[in-house]
Coordinates of C-alpha atoms and ligand atoms in Angstrom, one line a residue:
X1 CA 18.3 -9.8 -11.9
X2 CA 17.5 -12.7 -14.1
X3 CA 14.7 -14.9 -12.8
X4 CA 13.4 -12.1 -10.6
X5 CA 12.4 -9.7 -13.3
X6 CA 8.6 -10.3 -12.7
X7 CA 5.8 -7.8 -12.5
X8 CA 6.2 -4.9 -10.1
X9 CA 4.2 -5.7 -7.0
X10 CA 5.4 -3.3 -4.3
X11 CA 6.6 0.2 -5.0
X12 CA 7.5 2.4 -2.1
X13 CA 8.5 6.0 -3.1
X14 CA 10.3 8.4 -0.8
X15 CA 8.5 7.2 2.3
X16 CA 8.8 9.3 5.4
X17 CA 7.5 8.3 8.8
X18 CA 7.3 10.6 11.8
X19 CA 6.6 10.2 15.5
X20 CA 5.5 13.4 17.2
X21 CA 6.7 13.3 20.8
X22 CA 7.0 15.5 23.9
X23 CA 10.5 16.6 22.9
X24 CA 9.7 17.3 19.2
X25 CA 9.1 15.1 16.2
X26 CA 11.4 12.2 15.4
X27 CA 11.8 11.1 11.8
X28 CA 11.8 7.3 11.9
X29 CA 12.0 6.8 8.2
X30 CA 13.4 9.3 5.8
X31 CA 13.1 9.1 2.0
X32 CA 12.9 5.3 1.8
X33 CA 12.3 4.0 -1.7
X34 CA 12.2 0.3 -2.6
X35 CA 10.4 -2.0 -4.9
X36 CA 9.8 -5.8 -5.1
X37 CA 8.7 -7.8 -8.1
X38 CA 6.7 -11.0 -8.4
X39 CA 8.8 -14.0 -7.4
X40 CA 11.5 -11.9 -5.8
X41 CA 12.7 -11.8 -2.2
X42 CA 14.0 -8.4 -1.0
X43 CA 16.1 -8.8 2.1
X44 CA 16.1 -5.8 4.4
X45 CA 19.1 -5.6 6.8
X46 CA 20.6 -3.1 9.2
X47 CA 21.5 -2.7 12.9
X48 CA 18.8 -2.8 15.6
X49 CA 16.7 0.4 15.4
X50 CA 17.6 1.1 11.8
X51 CA 13.9 1.2 10.8
X52 CA 13.4 -2.3 9.2
X53 CA 10.3 -3.2 11.1
X54 CA 9.0 0.4 10.8
X55 CA 9.2 0.0 7.0
X56 CA 7.2 -3.3 7.1
X57 CA 4.6 -1.9 9.5
X58 CA 4.1 1.2 7.3
X59 CA 3.4 -1.0 4.3
X60 CA 1.0 -3.1 6.3
X61 CA -0.8 0.1 7.6
X62 CA 0.0 -1.0 11.1
X63 CA 2.2 1.9 12.4
X64 CA 1.6 2.5 16.0
X65 CA 0.1 5.9 16.7
X66 CA 1.1 8.7 17.0
X67 CA 3.5 7.4 14.3
X68 CA 2.3 8.2 10.8
X69 CA 3.4 8.5 7.2
X70 CA 4.2 12.1 6.6
X71 CA 5.5 11.9 3.1
X72 CA 5.9 9.6 0.0
X73 CA 3.7 7.0 -1.5
X74 CA 3.2 3.2 -1.2
X75 CA 1.8 1.4 -4.3
X76 CA 0.7 -2.2 -4.4
X77 CA 0.1 -3.5 -7.9
X78 CA -0.6 -0.1 -9.4
X79 CA -2.9 0.9 -6.5
X80 CA -1.9 3.5 -4.0
X81 CA -2.4 2.1 -0.5
X82 CA -0.9 4.6 1.9
X83 CA -4.0 6.8 1.6
X84 CA -6.6 4.1 2.3
X85 CA -8.7 4.2 5.5
X86 CA -8.4 1.6 8.2
X87 CA -11.4 -0.4 6.9
X88 CA -10.0 -0.7 3.3
X89 CA -6.5 -1.4 4.7
X90 CA -7.9 -4.3 6.8
X91 CA -9.3 -5.8 3.6
X92 CA -5.9 -5.5 1.9
X93 CA -4.1 -7.1 4.8
X94 CA -4.5 -10.9 4.5
X95 CA -6.1 -10.6 1.0
X96 CA -3.2 -8.8 -0.8
X97 CA -0.5 -8.6 1.9
X98 CA 0.4 -11.4 4.2
X99 CA 2.4 -10.9 7.4
X100 CA 4.8 -13.3 9.2
X101 CA 6.4 -12.1 12.5
X102 CA 9.1 -13.4 14.7
X103 CA 6.9 -15.1 17.3
X104 CA 4.4 -17.5 15.7
X105 CA 2.3 -17.3 18.9
X106 CA 1.5 -13.6 18.3
X107 CA -0.3 -14.6 15.1
X108 CA -2.1 -17.7 16.5
X109 CA -5.0 -17.8 19.0
X110 CA -4.3 -20.5 21.6
X111 CA -8.0 -21.1 22.1
X112 CA -8.8 -22.2 18.5
X113 CA -7.6 -25.1 16.4
X114 CA -5.3 -24.1 13.5
X115 CA -8.1 -25.3 11.2
X116 CA -10.6 -22.9 12.7
X117 CA -8.1 -20.0 12.3
X118 CA -7.3 -21.0 8.7
X119 CA -10.9 -21.4 7.6
X120 CA -11.9 -18.1 9.2
X121 CA -9.1 -16.3 7.4
X122 CA -9.9 -18.1 4.1
X123 CA -13.7 -17.3 4.4
X124 CA -13.0 -13.7 5.4
X125 CA -11.2 -13.1 2.1
X126 CA -12.5 -15.7 -0.3
X127 CA -16.0 -16.8 -1.3
X128 CA -16.0 -20.3 0.1
X129 CA -18.4 -22.4 2.2
X130 CA -17.2 -24.1 5.3
X131 CA -16.3 -27.4 3.7
X132 CA -14.4 -25.8 0.9
X133 CA -12.5 -23.6 3.3
X134 CA -11.6 -26.6 5.4
X135 CA -10.4 -28.5 2.4
X136 CA -8.3 -25.5 1.4
X137 CA -6.9 -25.3 5.0
X138 CA -5.8 -28.9 4.8
X139 CA -4.2 -28.3 1.4
X140 CA -2.4 -25.2 2.7
X141 CA -1.0 -27.1 5.7
X142 CA 0.3 -29.7 3.3
X143 CA 1.9 -27.0 1.1
X144 CA 3.9 -25.6 4.0
X145 CA 5.2 -29.1 4.8
X146 CA 3.1 -30.1 7.8
X147 CA 2.8 -34.0 7.8
X148 CA -0.7 -35.6 8.1
X149 CA -2.5 -32.3 7.4
X150 CA -6.0 -33.7 7.6
X151 CA -5.3 -34.8 11.2
X152 CA -3.2 -31.7 12.2
X153 CA -5.9 -29.3 11.0
X154 CA -7.9 -30.1 14.2
X155 CA -5.0 -29.5 16.5
X156 CA -4.4 -26.5 18.7
X157 CA -1.3 -24.3 18.3
X158 CA 0.3 -25.7 21.5
X159 CA 0.3 -29.1 19.9
X160 CA 2.8 -28.0 17.4
X161 CA 6.6 -27.4 17.8
X162 CA 8.0 -23.9 17.2
X163 CA 9.0 -24.7 13.7
X164 CA 5.7 -26.3 12.8
X165 CA 3.9 -23.4 14.4
X166 CA 5.8 -21.0 12.1
X167 CA 4.7 -23.2 9.2
X168 CA 1.1 -22.7 10.3
X169 CA 1.6 -19.0 10.4
X170 CA 3.0 -19.1 6.9
X171 CA -0.1 -21.1 5.8
X172 CA -2.2 -18.4 7.4
X173 CA -0.3 -15.7 5.6
X174 CA -0.8 -17.6 2.3
X175 CA -4.5 -18.3 2.9
X176 CA -5.8 -15.8 0.5
X177 CA -2.9 -16.0 -2.0
X178 CA -1.5 -12.5 -1.3
X179 CA 0.7 -10.8 -3.8
X180 CA 3.1 -9.6 -1.1
X181 CA 4.4 -11.1 2.1
X182 CA 6.1 -9.1 4.8
X183 CA 8.2 -11.4 6.9
X184 CA 9.9 -9.7 9.9
X185 CA 12.6 -11.9 11.5
X186 CA 10.5 -15.0 10.7
X187 CA 13.2 -17.4 11.9
X188 CA 14.8 -15.5 14.8
X189 CA 12.8 -17.3 17.5
X190 CA 13.5 -20.8 16.0
X191 CA 16.2 -23.4 16.5
X192 CA 19.1 -23.0 14.1
X193 CA 18.3 -26.4 12.6
X194 CA 14.7 -25.3 11.8
X195 CA 15.6 -21.9 10.4
X196 CA 17.1 -23.2 7.2
X197 CA 13.9 -25.3 6.6
X198 CA 11.6 -22.3 7.0
X199 CA 13.8 -20.1 4.8
X200 CA 13.9 -22.7 2.0
X201 CA 10.1 -23.1 2.4
X202 CA 9.6 -19.3 2.0
X203 CA 11.9 -19.3 -1.0
X204 CA 10.1 -22.2 -2.7
X205 CA 6.7 -20.6 -2.1
X206 CA 7.9 -17.3 -3.4
X207 CA 9.1 -18.8 -6.7
X208 CA 6.1 -21.2 -7.1
X209 CA 3.4 -18.7 -6.4
X210 CA 5.3 -15.7 -7.7
X211 CA 4.7 -13.8 -4.5
X212 CA 6.8 -10.8 -3.7
X213 CA 8.5 -11.1 -0.3
X214 CA 10.1 -8.5 1.9
X215 CA 12.3 -10.4 4.3
X216 CA 13.5 -8.4 7.3
X217 CA 16.4 -10.0 9.2
X218 CA 19.6 -9.2 10.9
X219 CA 20.9 -12.6 9.9
X220 CA 23.3 -12.4 6.9
X221 CA 23.2 -16.2 6.6
X222 CA 19.5 -16.0 5.9
X223 CA 20.1 -13.2 3.4
X224 CA 22.7 -15.1 1.6
X225 CA 20.4 -18.2 1.4
X226 CA 17.1 -16.4 0.6
X227 CA 17.4 -12.9 -0.9
X228 CA 17.5 -12.0 -4.5
X229 CA 18.2 -8.4 -3.7
X230 CA 19.2 -6.7 -0.5
X231 CA 18.3 -3.3 1.0
X232 CA 20.5 -1.9 3.7
X233 CA 19.1 0.6 6.2
X234 CA 20.8 3.0 8.6
X235 CA 19.2 5.5 11.0
X236 CA 15.9 5.4 9.2
X237 CA 17.4 5.7 5.7
X238 CA 18.1 3.3 2.9
X239 CA 21.8 3.5 2.2
X240 CA 22.3 0.7 -0.3
X241 CA 20.3 -1.6 -2.4
X242 CA 21.5 -4.2 -5.0
X243 CA 21.7 -7.8 -6.0
X244 CA 22.6 -10.1 -3.1
X245 CA 26.0 -11.0 -4.5
X246 CA 27.0 -7.4 -4.9
X247 CA 25.8 -6.2 -1.5
X248 CA 27.4 -9.2 0.3
X249 CA 30.7 -9.4 -1.5
X250 CA 31.2 -6.1 -3.5
X251 CA 29.3 -3.5 -1.6
X252 CA 29.3 0.0 -2.7
X253 CA 28.8 1.6 0.7
X254 CA 31.3 1.8 3.6
X255 CA 28.6 1.0 6.2
X256 CA 27.6 -2.2 4.4
X257 CA 31.2 -3.3 4.1
X258 CA 31.7 -2.8 7.8
X259 CA 28.4 -4.6 8.6
X260 CA 29.6 -7.6 6.5
X261 CA 33.0 -7.6 8.1
X262 CA 31.4 -7.9 11.5
X263 CA 29.7 -11.1 10.6
X264 CA 31.8 -14.2 11.4
X265 CA 30.8 -16.4 8.5
X266 CA 31.4 -13.7 5.9
X267 CA 34.4 -12.1 7.7
X268 CA 36.4 -15.2 6.9
X269 CA 36.2 -14.0 3.3
X270 CA 36.4 -10.3 3.9
X271 CA 39.5 -9.0 5.7
X272 CA 38.6 -7.7 9.2
X273 CA 40.0 -4.2 8.6
X274 CA 36.6 -2.8 8.3
X275 CA 35.0 -3.1 11.7
X276 CA 32.7 -0.2 12.5
X277 CA 33.4 1.7 15.6
X278 CA 30.7 3.4 17.6
X279 CA 27.0 2.9 17.3
X280 CA 24.1 4.0 15.2
X281 CA 22.9 7.5 16.2
X282 CA 19.6 7.9 17.9
X283 CA 16.9 9.2 15.7
X284 CA 16.9 12.6 17.5
X285 CA 20.6 12.9 17.1
X286 CA 21.3 12.1 13.4
X287 CA 24.2 14.2 12.2
X288 CA 23.9 16.6 9.3
X289 CA 25.0 15.3 5.9
X290 CA 25.6 11.6 5.8
X291 CA 24.0 9.8 8.8
X292 CA 27.1 7.5 8.9
X293 CA 29.7 10.3 8.9
X294 CA 30.5 10.0 12.7
X295 CA 31.7 6.4 12.1
X296 CA 32.9 6.4 8.6
X297 CA 36.7 6.0 8.0
X298 CA 36.3 7.5 4.5
X299 CA 34.4 10.6 5.5
X300 CA 35.4 14.0 4.1
X301 CA 34.2 17.6 4.5
X302 CA 31.3 17.1 2.1
X303 CA 29.9 14.2 4.2
X304 CA 29.0 16.6 7.0
X305 CA 27.6 19.3 4.6
X306 CA 25.4 17.3 2.2
X307 CA 23.2 14.3 2.6
X308 CA 23.9 11.7 0.0
X309 CA 21.0 10.3 -2.0
X310 CA 20.8 6.9 -3.6
X311 CA 22.8 6.9 -6.8
X312 CA 23.3 4.0 -9.2
X313 CA 26.3 2.0 -8.3
X314 CA 27.2 -1.2 -10.0
X315 CA 24.0 -3.2 -10.5
X316 CA 22.4 -1.4 -7.6
X317 CA 22.4 2.0 -5.8
X318 CA 24.3 3.5 -2.9
X319 CA 24.0 6.7 -0.9
X320 CA 27.6 7.7 -0.6
X321 CA 29.6 10.6 -1.9
X322 CA 32.5 8.2 -2.8
X323 CA 30.3 7.1 -5.7
X324 CA 29.3 10.6 -6.8
X325 CA 32.2 13.0 -7.2
X326 CA 34.0 12.3 -3.9
X327 CA 33.9 13.5 -0.3
X328 CA 36.1 16.7 -0.6
Ligands
ATP401 N1 6.4 4.3 19.2 C1 7.5 4.8 18.8 N2 7.8 6.1 19.0 C2 9.0 6.7 18.7 N3 10.0 6.0 18.1 C3 9.8 4.7 17.9 C4 8.6 4.0 18.2 N4 8.7 2.7 17.8 C5 9.9 2.6 17.3 N5 10.6 3.8 17.3 C6 11.9 4.0 16.8 O1 12.0 3.8 15.4 C7 13.3 3.3 15.1 C8 13.1 2.1 14.2 O2 12.7 1.0 14.9 P1 12.4 -0.4 14.2 O3 11.7 -1.2 15.1 O4 11.9 -0.2 12.8 O5 13.9 -1.0 14.1 P2 14.5 -2.3 13.5 O6 15.4 -2.0 12.4 O7 13.3 -3.2 13.2 O8 15.3 -2.9 14.7 P3 15.4 -4.4 15.3 O9 16.5 -5.1 14.5 O10 15.8 -4.2 16.7 O11 14.1 -5.1 15.1 C9 14.0 3.0 16.4 O12 14.9 3.9 16.6 C10 12.9 3.0 17.4 O13 13.4 3.5 18.6
SF4_402 S1 29.0 9.8 2.2 FE1 30.9 10.1 3.3 S2 30.5 9.6 5.5 FE2 28.8 8.8 4.2 S3 29.4 6.7 3.8 FE3 30.1 7.9 2.1 S4 32.2 8.5 2.6 FE4 31.3 7.7 4.5
MG403 MG1 12.6 -5.0 14.0

């Protein structure tokens, strides 16, 4: 892992999230364990509905009720945070964990200047007077690459382009120098030409500030550019994790290999034999054993009997019986 071997910032252990409903309880996340170190970007990938956002929201303490954490632990810098109450969690959000979502407008209030929003966030978390906070706001806008920050600080969100607005959101997320940033599809709503700029900005800030970043995306190009390690989710479970080169080019899980083969840019390098038929099961219809067994061309009898757990594979880990004694 080389440059990424910093201090452990986020440690999620065996996380389980349930949604009680009229037709019984669905398990949205099952036994999800992941960690991120200082200065490291963990990419989280998987098909729509795999549980990527749910994992991010759980860490932020923003699960929509009646959804709740029903098992496991979340540790942030040696402090357990999944047991904190709403008031304490609100203090952690912003101060210790920053969030960046797909649409910058959900994070910005159209009625206030970006400077007013930045200074409010800064003063909420840091001991600064108005003038100090404004100076810090201007500095932050400069750091995220907004030209003429001392003028732009007095502008309203609608006066910025989409890409510049997402930079403002990144400045907001950084305002209190959090140790962890959860970025959920931060470039999906932006023009392709802008996406690369935002990704390289996130990567630069991650390395400079030694922030841990959880980068949720369905875009393998973004993963290839930005991630140090990659976690692959399927039906609410983590099925593979490893260094980005291994997961992209030498994956230890049949699902990941199929996922990579379905991506045009990567498929040129991976033979297109591996397309995955069918679709991911609904959460209330996950088969017994391996959740992927209905679509897996390598499945054997054991795959419907026993659920594979993450087992070390190469420089990472994979939940597949092929790596642990076979599928017979
Ligand atoms: N309020 C809810 N009640 C019950 N199930 C929910 C609720 N919100 C989300 N889910 C389910 O949880 C699962 C995970 O959703 P999540 O939003 O985390 O997926 P995702 O991987 O982020 O997908 P996408 O790529 O589309 O953003 C989905 O199957 C979804 O239907
Ligand atoms: S455990 Fe079996 S069904 Fe699951 S991915 Fe491995 S081979 Fe396929
Ligand atoms: Mg999502």
